Amino acid sequence: MVSDMVSRTATGPAERLPADRFLNRELSWLDFNARVLELAEDDTLPLLERVKFLAIFASNLDEFYMVRIAGLKRRQSTGLSVRSPDGLTIKEQLALVNARTQELVQRHADTFTKDVTPRLEDAGIRIVHWDDLADAEAMRLREYFRDQVFPVLTPLAVDPAHPFPYISGLSLNLAVSVRDPDTGVPRFARVKVPNNVPRFVPVSVPGAETGFLPLEDLIAAHLTQLFPGLDVLEHHLFRVTRNADMEVEEDRDEDLLQALERELARRRFGPAVRLEVTESMDPAILEVLLSELEVAADDVLTVPGLLDLAALWALYGLDRPELKDDPFVPATHPRLSEGETPKSVFATLRDGDVLVHHPYHSFATSVQRFIEQAAADPHVLAIKQTLYRTSGDSPIVNALIEAAEAGKQVVVLVEIKARFDEEANITWARSLERAGCHVVYGLVGLKTHCKTALVVRREQGVIRRYCHIGTGNYNPKTARVYEDLGILTADPRVGADLTDLFNTLTGYSRQTAYRTLMVAPHGVRTGLIDKINREVRHASEGRPAGIRIKVNSLVDEKVIDALYAASCAGVPVELLIRGICSLRPGVPGLSENITVRSIVGRFLEHSRVLSFVNGGDPEIWLGSADLMHRNLDRRVEVLLRVGDEALRDRLCAVLDAAMAAGVRCWELGSDAVWTRAGERDYQAGLMAWAGEGAV
């Protein structure tokens, strides 16, 4: 496995390192989605939870093609011949990705059709086809089609007078072959399955509590009404994925908002990067689609059964609690309430820092309450906050608007380039501006991804600053399903650092050095490598050493090489990586002291925590940054050194629980294969732990 050697350039002295020490990031991402699929395959989970994971797998794969594969194809089209860090050309990567994806899509479809669907039927939930319906139900659905569906359909012919229609990304479509009975000439037409009508139409089915007919089946059964006087020969479903990876050309002399709005208008017309078809697709019709959509045969994915299983969220939404996980109600952090009575966040923080762990601790009664109390408090002079993603009806934004209307100085950095949230963030930015908030859109060439809030309050003639720094977005909806950490603090050093950071974000400051923070793009990679190398020195001099890192993705080659050097020096390295991992663990002479595991479960592991033994004086950092090029080079990210000893102990306990033997996880081997291990549910333990002894 480990063969060719190359000179080391990332860290330390020149050494010989294996050329295959980096795993391919695209294949590693597919391995992550395979772990999601394994949860859908797990018959020990409640049935509708399995349906949920089927939907997550499908939507994850859509975004992967819209962004990552689209990016590879764009580079390929420009003639770039740059190889990936694992030595593969773009063509080789795409071939491996397509083969692996087809394998996973087959597993995904088989899980749904052969395992989950029969179990749904046993539970009284049945997905039927038109021919399964009784005459009375078919009659009712004909009326439904006539009244609710037919008016919104637009059959589009393809002939010399009708060019091939634009096919919108991720839309479900019927390719229809019709024939004029007088001339015998066959024609091609396209019918889009409308996305503003429920995908699964409720039907009454004997023996089932709930029945559903896929909307495309209903349309297919009535194609003769769309093409009266013609013979409908056949129809086939297809779906197109388009490039949605925008590249906004940022000009210092142009309004960024206008540039982004222009690019958003272009995005829907991005080139096709994937064509999904059913197994029954006619080869002649497929040739038409390939030609008109300008898609290569290698980019076709054949899907058994239903297309677009992301629509299964509709089934998960059924009111069948016995088929889902038991409800979980987040606990209010013990230090933020007295019984049922909320406490002043400011008074609490004057007594010491608070560590919140979502979704185990309620976002609404911690971070959200912090901002809402600041907005209503007459002693608060200013609120400064970053917003990367938030919810549709955001209580955080509403509180900031109320604060501005009350005369407080409110500064909000809205990252309008947050992928797939651009339009929502533009709307929020304008609402905040209308309320009198000072709104900025970040720095040219960088996304502002850090999660920070600063409240300035006058107390008995003295100015005091209160802060929140976290790993997750200010989004109360995702805070119920994303695992994230945050620290609320009145530490003057943190307050001074956030003041300097906001001055950098809103003004022309070029500050790069901070007291308690590491800030990308200038300080995170170098800072982390310095700390990794410090562990090497401790180990070489016989002092305690060790590294534990919990992040979503580990891709950066310089950081990985530093971790390899630490392993070679005898430093134990434990990595908890939810998604992409380009590091190869367990290789003798390279990484035998490194272990990698991944936890994928009910909640999306999203927090980033980095722990260093530091010769017996432990140092822990948490923040927004994953260890990827984009985070370290093209984003404003913040990592906070945790100063409070009780908080450090709590974070160590969280890492201990995640790294413990017997925890249900996946472990990465030196052969790049992830293997499922353990039975104990780490997240269930945290649910039980949430209200006990929190700090």
XYZ file of C-alpha atoms in Angstrom:
695
model
C 0.000 0.000 0.000
C 2.579 2.568 1.121
C 5.046 2.695 -1.735
C 6.614 5.664 -3.502
C 8.298 8.193 -1.269
C 8.478 11.953 -1.595
C 10.396 14.680 0.150
C 8.669 16.327 3.017
C 8.016 20.067 2.671
C 5.132 20.818 5.023
C 6.726 20.676 8.461
C 9.986 19.834 10.141
C 13.173 18.672 8.453
C 13.238 17.132 4.998
C 12.177 13.499 5.317
C 10.840 10.805 3.068
C 7.078 10.394 3.273
C 4.796 7.979 1.410
C 3.301 9.373 -1.772
C -0.040 7.695 -0.984
C -0.367 9.140 2.508
C -3.376 11.267 1.497
C -6.784 9.727 0.856
C -8.936 11.164 -1.914
C -11.341 13.716 -0.496
C -14.183 13.002 -2.953
C -14.097 9.261 -2.269
C -13.833 9.988 1.449
C -16.976 12.107 1.229
C -18.773 9.240 -0.502
C -17.619 7.006 2.361
C -19.288 9.452 4.750
C -22.549 9.279 2.811
C -22.205 5.486 2.848
C -22.195 5.721 6.662
C -25.471 7.644 6.448
C -26.788 4.873 4.206
C -25.739 2.248 6.758
C -28.059 3.916 9.255
C -30.886 3.628 6.715
C -29.999 -0.067 6.426
C -29.961 -0.575 10.203
C -33.111 -2.505 11.122
C -32.595 -1.748 14.821
C -33.587 1.871 14.215
C -37.232 3.008 14.204
C -38.698 2.644 10.719
C -39.329 6.303 9.929
C -35.855 7.181 11.201
C -34.554 4.838 8.501
C -36.734 6.688 5.990
C -35.172 9.936 7.214
C -31.660 8.657 6.589
C -32.684 7.532 3.085
C -33.810 11.107 2.423
C -30.625 12.581 3.905
C -28.468 10.311 1.750
C -30.287 11.496 -1.380
C -30.123 15.216 -0.575
C -26.460 14.898 0.454
C -25.654 13.302 -2.897
C -27.492 16.054 -4.772
C -25.375 18.738 -3.113
C -22.184 16.744 -3.656
C -22.786 16.731 -7.404
C -23.999 20.331 -7.501
C -20.847 21.579 -5.807
C -17.905 19.170 -5.614
C -18.359 17.281 -8.881
C -19.400 20.479 -10.616
C -16.150 22.056 -9.445
C -14.078 19.162 -10.774
C -15.863 19.340 -14.123
C -15.332 23.069 -14.357
C -11.601 22.631 -13.814
C -11.556 19.811 -16.330
C -13.277 22.020 -18.925
C -10.589 24.693 -18.519
C -7.882 22.176 -19.374
C -6.313 22.127 -15.913
C -4.226 18.996 -15.427
C -3.551 19.474 -11.716
C -3.565 16.200 -9.804
C -5.239 15.761 -6.442
C -2.968 15.306 -3.407
C -3.401 11.532 -3.749
C -2.017 11.711 -7.284
C -5.203 11.264 -9.333
C -6.081 13.271 -12.421
C -9.534 14.865 -12.618
C -10.589 12.243 -15.149
C -9.484 9.443 -12.842
C -11.295 10.994 -9.885
C -14.526 11.383 -11.840
C -14.369 7.768 -13.024
C -13.884 6.486 -9.466
C -16.616 8.767 -8.126
C -19.118 7.667 -10.772
C -18.434 3.972 -10.142
C -18.700 4.343 -6.375
C -21.831 6.471 -6.661
C -23.584 3.959 -8.901
C -22.827 1.253 -6.329
C -24.219 3.369 -3.478
C -27.298 4.421 -5.464
C -28.064 0.741 -6.107
C -27.747 -0.016 -2.380
C -29.879 3.018 -1.567
C -32.648 1.935 -3.942
C -32.502 -1.685 -2.800
C -32.781 -0.645 0.836
C -35.899 1.360 0.049
C -37.652 -1.053 -2.303
C -36.661 -4.423 -0.834
C -36.462 -3.668 2.882
C -38.018 -0.389 3.992
C -41.060 -0.408 1.669
C -42.312 -3.847 2.831
C -41.844 -2.757 6.455
C -43.800 0.434 5.750
C -46.612 -1.695 4.331
C -46.574 -3.828 7.476
C -46.943 -0.579 9.450
C -49.906 0.505 7.313
C -48.022 2.948 5.083
C -48.208 1.916 1.456
C -46.810 3.499 -1.711
C -48.959 2.369 -4.624
C -49.060 2.706 -8.393
C -51.986 3.655 -10.574
C -52.858 0.083 -11.503
C -53.162 -0.804 -7.801
C -56.093 1.567 -7.247
C -59.693 0.502 -6.969
C -62.102 2.051 -9.474
C -63.660 4.430 -6.938
C -60.276 5.744 -5.793
C -59.095 6.098 -9.387
C -62.219 8.144 -10.135
C -61.512 10.457 -7.186
C -57.925 10.941 -8.297
C -59.023 11.760 -11.838
C -60.952 14.669 -10.365
C -57.947 15.647 -8.258
C -55.773 15.579 -11.363
C -58.250 17.662 -13.317
C -58.641 20.291 -10.588
C -55.218 20.450 -8.894
C -52.559 19.079 -11.229
C -53.578 19.500 -14.867
C -53.753 23.341 -14.697
C -50.096 23.621 -13.633
C -48.667 21.203 -16.213
C -46.992 22.467 -19.373
C -46.214 19.805 -21.960
C -43.348 20.984 -24.148
C -42.919 19.513 -27.603
C -39.564 19.168 -29.332
C -39.616 19.709 -33.096
C -38.246 22.216 -35.620
C -40.605 24.878 -34.237
C -40.063 23.995 -30.563
C -36.455 23.821 -29.349
C -35.501 21.442 -26.585
C -36.761 23.041 -23.362
C -34.630 24.188 -20.470
C -34.579 21.491 -17.761
C -34.224 23.029 -14.315
C -31.839 21.486 -11.835
C -33.198 18.746 -9.543
C -36.605 18.823 -11.229
C -38.373 15.552 -11.926
C -39.410 15.143 -15.566
C -41.276 12.805 -17.862
C -39.738 12.190 -21.265
C -42.732 11.272 -23.419
C -42.755 9.672 -26.846
C -45.901 10.466 -28.860
C -46.982 9.749 -32.433
C -49.285 11.494 -34.879
C -51.744 8.774 -35.990
C -52.140 10.432 -39.393
C -48.468 10.729 -40.322
C -47.025 8.033 -38.104
C -44.197 10.418 -37.188
C -42.957 9.973 -33.591
C -42.293 13.068 -31.488
C -40.522 13.765 -28.230
C -42.075 15.877 -25.464
C -41.195 16.780 -21.930
C -43.558 17.183 -18.974
C -42.179 18.618 -15.746
C -43.505 17.125 -12.516
C -44.504 20.288 -10.624
C -42.650 20.918 -7.366
C -45.491 22.998 -5.899
C -47.832 19.981 -5.694
C -47.231 17.245 -3.075
C -44.959 14.531 -4.475
C -46.893 11.803 -2.682
C -50.651 12.053 -3.242
C -52.725 10.581 -0.372
C -54.954 7.696 -1.461
C -57.276 5.225 0.225
C -55.918 1.705 -0.007
C -57.636 -1.317 1.538
C -55.614 -2.701 4.410
C -53.409 0.398 4.772
C -53.711 3.204 7.303
C -52.053 5.598 4.871
C -51.554 5.228 1.129
C -49.611 7.379 -1.296
C -49.428 7.574 -5.068
C -46.303 9.199 -6.535
C -47.313 12.327 -8.428
C -45.434 11.183 -11.534
C -47.622 8.068 -11.640
C -50.738 10.218 -11.552
C -49.450 12.380 -14.394
C -48.369 9.379 -16.447
C -51.826 7.876 -16.149
C -53.327 11.015 -17.725
C -50.829 11.749 -20.491
C -53.520 11.342 -23.134
C -55.188 14.452 -21.698
C -51.965 16.381 -22.223
C -51.569 15.143 -25.815
C -55.125 14.782 -27.159
C -55.359 13.245 -30.608
C -51.897 11.706 -30.379
C -50.804 8.214 -29.504
C -48.746 8.134 -26.306
C -46.159 5.453 -26.982
C -44.063 5.469 -23.822
C -42.783 7.659 -21.029
C -39.662 7.632 -18.873
C -38.588 9.584 -15.810
C -35.368 11.557 -15.652
C -33.735 14.153 -13.434
C -30.866 16.578 -14.059
C -28.366 17.986 -11.572
C -26.770 21.293 -12.541
C -23.658 23.149 -11.435
C -24.647 25.319 -8.462
C -21.118 26.210 -7.345
C -21.154 29.945 -7.924
C -18.070 32.022 -8.479
C -18.817 35.615 -7.584
C -16.324 38.005 -9.144
C -15.673 40.408 -6.314
C -14.651 43.843 -7.428
C -13.806 46.405 -4.798
C -15.626 49.006 -6.873
C -18.856 47.009 -7.268
C -21.627 46.440 -4.767
C -21.199 42.826 -3.584
C -24.946 42.471 -3.130
C -25.582 43.312 -6.780
C -22.802 40.995 -7.961
C -24.249 38.132 -5.958
C -27.791 38.727 -7.193
C -26.504 38.646 -10.764
C -24.715 35.355 -10.120
C -27.780 33.843 -8.445
C -29.745 34.535 -11.617
C -27.074 32.667 -13.590
C -26.906 29.669 -11.247
C -30.160 28.095 -12.398
C -28.672 27.873 -15.896
C -25.470 26.116 -14.846
C -24.280 23.203 -17.000
C -25.633 19.721 -16.294
C -23.280 17.521 -14.260
C -25.467 14.456 -13.662
C -28.399 12.756 -15.396
C -30.491 10.299 -13.387
C -32.714 7.893 -15.291
C -34.824 4.875 -14.416
C -33.827 1.353 -15.369
C -36.566 1.277 -17.999
C -35.197 4.289 -19.904
C -35.409 3.753 -23.683
C -31.916 3.982 -25.267
C -33.202 6.212 -28.080
C -34.696 8.704 -25.624
C -31.529 8.555 -23.544
C -29.527 9.532 -26.633
C -31.781 12.554 -27.121
C -31.259 13.607 -23.497
C -27.491 13.134 -23.647
C -27.265 15.206 -26.811
C -29.591 18.028 -25.776
C -28.320 18.303 -22.194
C -24.686 17.954 -23.302
C -24.085 15.206 -20.766
C -21.552 12.418 -21.261
C -22.635 8.806 -20.950
C -20.331 8.463 -17.923
C -22.443 11.058 -16.100
C -25.620 8.969 -16.265
C -26.778 7.279 -13.070
C -29.311 4.496 -13.467
C -31.661 4.439 -10.479
C -33.852 1.445 -9.693
C -37.358 2.394 -8.569
C -38.335 5.935 -7.614
C -36.163 8.886 -8.506
C -35.450 11.627 -5.964
C -35.810 9.851 -2.660
C -35.068 13.156 -0.908
C -38.867 13.515 -1.189
C -39.163 10.846 1.517
C -39.076 13.671 4.066
C -42.835 13.835 3.405
C -43.229 10.311 4.786
C -41.035 11.100 7.760
C -43.419 13.954 8.505
C -46.292 11.538 9.157
C -47.746 11.635 12.653
C -46.580 8.160 13.625
C -44.536 8.693 16.815
C -44.281 4.944 17.424
C -42.166 4.702 14.256
C -39.708 7.429 15.291
C -37.149 8.083 17.978
C -38.620 9.091 21.317
C -39.012 12.877 21.440
C -36.121 14.732 23.018
C -36.648 18.073 24.752
C -33.424 20.050 25.236
C -32.664 21.052 28.789
C -32.210 24.625 29.877
C -28.639 24.996 31.078
C -28.763 24.714 34.899
C -26.889 27.973 35.394
C -29.308 29.936 33.221
C -32.467 29.320 35.246
C -33.743 28.896 38.784
C -36.376 26.238 38.452
C -38.697 27.507 35.726
C -37.563 31.127 36.132
C -35.002 32.445 33.619
C -31.960 34.136 35.082
C -30.174 37.160 33.722
C -27.507 35.890 31.351
C -25.357 38.895 32.264
C -25.513 38.200 36.012
C -24.698 34.542 35.368
C -21.661 35.369 33.225
C -20.304 37.768 35.824
C -20.053 34.679 38.068
C -18.212 32.657 35.421
C -18.279 31.291 31.891
C -21.034 28.981 30.607
C -20.511 26.107 28.167
C -23.614 25.230 26.127
C -23.866 21.986 24.186
C -26.632 21.879 21.592
C -29.015 20.194 21.021
C -28.667 18.795 24.535
C -28.907 22.324 25.932
C -31.676 24.499 24.585
C -30.570 27.131 22.095
C -33.691 29.193 22.817
C -32.951 29.486 26.547
C -29.224 30.130 26.143
C -27.783 31.803 23.049
C -31.092 33.129 21.769
C -31.991 34.424 25.225
C -28.588 36.120 25.447
C -29.343 38.157 22.315
C -32.980 38.792 23.281
C -32.040 40.005 26.763
C -29.374 42.237 25.254
C -31.917 43.713 22.825
C -34.365 44.512 25.650
C -31.826 45.676 28.269
C -31.669 49.492 28.595
C -28.073 49.257 29.827
C -26.862 47.579 26.609
C -25.219 50.054 24.273
C -24.241 47.866 21.321
C -24.653 44.390 19.839
C -22.269 43.075 17.198
C -22.890 39.699 15.567
C -21.990 37.510 12.615
C -24.758 35.678 10.735
C -23.812 32.868 8.347
C -27.058 30.890 8.234
C -30.241 31.407 10.197
C -33.816 30.186 10.048
C -36.691 31.463 7.935
C -38.431 33.087 10.897
C -35.385 34.054 12.895
C -35.863 35.186 16.507
C -32.217 36.262 16.478
C -32.790 38.648 13.568
C -36.021 39.884 15.129
C -34.159 40.662 18.374
C -31.459 42.560 16.478
C -34.114 44.592 14.676
C -35.823 45.403 17.994
C -32.472 46.451 19.461
C -31.814 48.827 16.566
C -35.313 50.277 16.787
C -34.715 50.870 20.502
C -31.709 53.016 19.657
C -28.915 50.558 20.345
C -25.961 50.380 17.994
C -26.353 47.107 16.111
C -23.680 45.824 13.758
C -24.414 42.656 11.820
C -22.064 40.917 9.439
C -24.364 38.943 7.128
C -22.458 36.466 4.976
C -24.471 36.718 1.777
C -22.207 34.164 0.064
C -23.297 31.298 2.361
C -23.977 28.533 -0.172
C -27.688 27.872 -0.869
C -28.668 30.508 1.710
C -27.707 33.480 -0.449
C -31.226 34.640 -1.246
C -32.419 34.279 2.355
C -29.403 36.178 3.652
C -29.922 38.992 1.150
C -33.491 39.301 2.449
C -32.275 39.374 6.059
C -29.614 41.941 5.235
C -32.174 44.303 3.739
C -34.576 43.853 6.662
C -31.789 44.660 9.107
C -30.738 47.707 7.102
C -34.302 49.033 7.017
C -34.429 48.746 10.832
C -31.312 50.880 11.180
C -28.720 48.177 11.766
C -25.241 48.649 10.374
C -24.970 45.746 7.938
C -21.742 44.656 6.296
C -21.216 41.759 3.927
C -17.759 40.587 4.966
C -14.358 40.944 3.381
C -13.574 40.852 -0.322
C -12.366 37.383 -1.296
C -13.329 35.769 2.016
C -16.415 34.204 3.535
C -17.061 35.084 7.159
C -17.873 31.723 8.707
C -17.106 32.424 12.379
C -19.942 32.326 14.942
C -19.451 35.297 17.235
C -21.572 37.796 19.161
C -20.448 40.743 21.293
C -22.680 42.723 23.665
C -21.434 46.010 25.133
C -23.163 47.005 28.388
C -22.749 49.960 30.768
C -22.781 48.872 34.419
C -22.463 51.518 37.131
C -20.426 53.731 34.860
C -18.163 50.893 33.697
C -18.257 49.315 30.236
C -18.392 45.511 30.304
C -18.369 43.200 27.306
C -20.228 39.893 27.064
C -19.435 37.376 24.332
C -20.581 34.233 22.631
C -18.272 32.143 20.456
C -19.593 28.906 19.042
C -19.207 26.155 16.506
C -22.681 26.363 14.971
C -24.890 28.876 13.206
C -27.326 31.199 14.946
C -30.176 29.057 13.722
C -32.744 27.796 16.257
C -34.035 25.115 13.858
C -30.708 23.443 13.075
C -29.697 23.842 16.739
C -32.257 21.106 17.482
C -30.530 18.567 15.226
C -26.903 19.785 14.906
C -24.476 18.973 17.701
C -22.593 22.183 18.514
C -20.736 23.833 21.354
C -20.559 27.437 22.450
C -19.084 29.503 25.239
C -20.788 32.479 26.852
C -18.267 34.607 28.693
C -17.569 38.000 30.233
C -13.785 37.447 30.117
C -12.314 40.903 29.337
C -9.602 39.361 27.134
C -12.175 37.634 24.937
C -14.204 40.839 24.799
C -11.139 42.797 23.708
C -10.376 40.191 21.043
C -13.904 40.240 19.632
C -13.826 44.040 19.580
C -10.631 43.882 17.523
C -12.124 41.191 15.279
C -15.270 43.184 14.526
C -13.147 46.240 13.798
C -11.285 44.097 11.264
C -14.526 42.830 9.727
C -16.194 46.225 9.474
C -13.218 48.504 8.864
C -9.746 48.400 7.366
C -7.816 46.900 10.286
C -5.256 44.233 9.387
C -4.866 42.810 12.860
C -3.760 39.170 12.876
C -2.602 38.600 16.487
C -5.094 38.079 19.320
C -4.998 37.270 23.014
C -7.328 34.272 23.214
C -8.219 33.605 19.579
C -6.749 32.042 16.485
C -8.298 33.687 13.433
C -8.149 32.431 9.834
C -7.012 33.053 7.186
C -3.819 34.265 8.884
C -3.549 32.393 12.160
C -5.329 29.054 12.372
C -3.144 26.755 10.249
C 0.149 28.145 11.552
C -1.183 28.227 15.092
C -2.341 24.620 15.018
C 0.867 23.351 13.434
C 2.847 25.197 16.128
C 0.794 23.449 18.799
C 1.186 20.041 17.133
C 4.947 20.602 16.953
C 4.904 21.638 20.611
C 3.464 18.202 21.467
C 6.362 16.663 19.531
C 8.835 18.607 21.675
C 7.068 17.562 24.868
C 7.189 13.911 23.820
C 10.874 14.098 22.862
C 11.702 15.585 26.263
C 9.710 12.977 28.199
C 6.765 15.183 29.169
C 3.086 14.251 28.737
C 1.902 14.735 25.166
C -1.220 13.971 23.210
C -3.610 15.395 20.631
C -7.364 14.947 20.245
C -9.245 16.636 17.414
C -12.970 16.620 16.686
C -13.917 18.279 13.381
C -16.235 17.695 10.441
C -13.459 17.335 7.878
C -9.675 16.893 7.831
C -8.185 17.613 4.409
C -5.376 20.165 4.782
C -2.099 18.491 3.775
C 0.153 20.650 5.962
C -1.858 19.875 9.085
C -1.963 16.179 8.158
C 1.810 16.058 7.667
C 2.267 17.724 11.062
C 0.075 15.023 12.614
C 2.130 12.343 10.867
C 5.270 13.887 12.370
C 3.643 13.852 15.805
C 2.780 10.174 15.395
C 6.357 9.374 14.377
C 7.537 11.151 17.533
C 5.333 8.912 19.668
C 2.533 11.417 20.316
C -0.850 9.635 20.577
C -3.327 11.285 18.204
C -7.062 10.587 18.416
C -9.229 12.002 15.635
C -13.020 12.156 15.543
C -13.929 13.133 11.970
C -17.578 13.099 10.986
C -17.108 13.505 7.236
C -14.073 13.745 4.985
C -10.735 12.444 6.235
C -7.704 12.555 3.937
C -5.336 11.221 6.624
C -4.415 7.529 6.478
C -4.102 6.152 10.038
C -2.337 3.069 11.344
C 0.508 2.936 8.828
C 3.719 1.577 10.422
C 6.461 4.194 10.470
C 4.002 6.949 9.578
C 0.769 6.967 11.552
C 0.706 3.951 13.858
C -0.076 6.299 16.781
C -3.096 7.844 15.045
C -6.656 6.522 15.314
C -9.612 7.888 13.350
C -13.265 7.303 14.111
C -16.526 8.800 12.899
C -19.825 9.102 14.741
C -22.953 9.441 12.617
C -26.243 9.291 14.442
C -29.492 10.965 15.390
C -27.829 14.377 15.622
C -25.355 15.747 13.107
C -21.953 15.944 14.817
C -20.886 19.495 13.973
C -18.703 20.902 16.749
C -14.975 21.503 16.343
C -12.793 20.901 19.403
C -9.004 20.580 19.540
C -7.238 19.355 22.685
C -3.512 19.350 23.451
C -1.970 17.708 26.536
C 0.785 20.357 26.446
C 3.201 18.774 28.907
C 0.524 18.450 31.583
C -0.938 21.957 31.169
C -3.937 21.090 28.935
C -5.017 23.489 26.234
C -8.420 23.228 24.514
C -9.722 25.240 21.584
C -13.165 25.326 20.042
C -14.638 27.240 17.151
C -15.932 27.304 13.612
C -13.014 26.003 11.551
C -12.730 22.638 9.870
C -9.250 21.620 8.744
C -9.770 22.248 5.040
C -8.181 24.615 2.553
C -11.313 26.739 2.236
C -11.599 27.207 6.005
C -7.951 27.964 6.602
C -7.281 30.085 3.504
C -10.547 31.575 2.213
C -12.697 32.132 5.278
C -12.719 34.180 8.435
C -12.784 31.486 11.121
C -12.330 31.770 14.869
C -10.967 29.287 17.403
C -11.177 30.249 21.087
C -8.768 29.008 23.728
C -10.952 27.820 26.601
C -9.713 29.590 29.707
C -12.043 28.290 32.403
C -10.728 25.082 34.003
C -14.210 23.697 34.720
C -15.168 24.175 31.066
C -11.959 22.467 29.940
C -12.775 19.516 32.200
C -16.273 19.287 30.740
C -14.949 19.360 27.173
C -12.398 16.675 28.064
C -15.248 14.567 29.424
C -17.181 15.010 26.155
C -14.113 13.916 24.168
C -13.525 11.018 26.575
C -17.089 9.828 26.001
C -16.742 10.060 22.210
C -13.379 8.292 22.137
C -14.290 5.562 24.646
C -14.154 1.877 23.772
C -17.497 0.354 22.867
C -19.020 3.528 21.462
C -21.020 2.962 18.281
C -18.868 4.467 15.543
C -16.948 3.761 12.366
C -13.176 3.272 12.512
C -10.849 4.068 9.604
C -8.179 1.530 8.735
C -4.847 1.984 6.986
C -6.497 0.422 3.907
C -8.900 3.412 3.735
C -11.855 1.220 4.705
C -14.316 2.362 7.371
C -15.525 -0.444 9.675
C -18.496 -0.174 11.999
C -17.695 -0.910 15.641
C -19.231 -0.677 19.098
C -22.813 -0.694 20.319
C -23.117 2.052 22.932
C -24.923 5.187 21.729
C -22.688 8.165 22.551
C -25.422 10.687 21.789
C -27.944 8.922 24.035
C -25.453 9.278 26.856
C -25.210 13.016 26.250
C -29.000 13.333 26.213
C -29.103 11.836 29.691
C -26.169 14.004 30.778
C -27.443 17.364 29.503
C -28.897 18.813 32.669
C -26.518 17.226 35.137
C -23.480 19.072 36.392
C -23.302 21.433 33.439
C -20.947 24.387 33.657
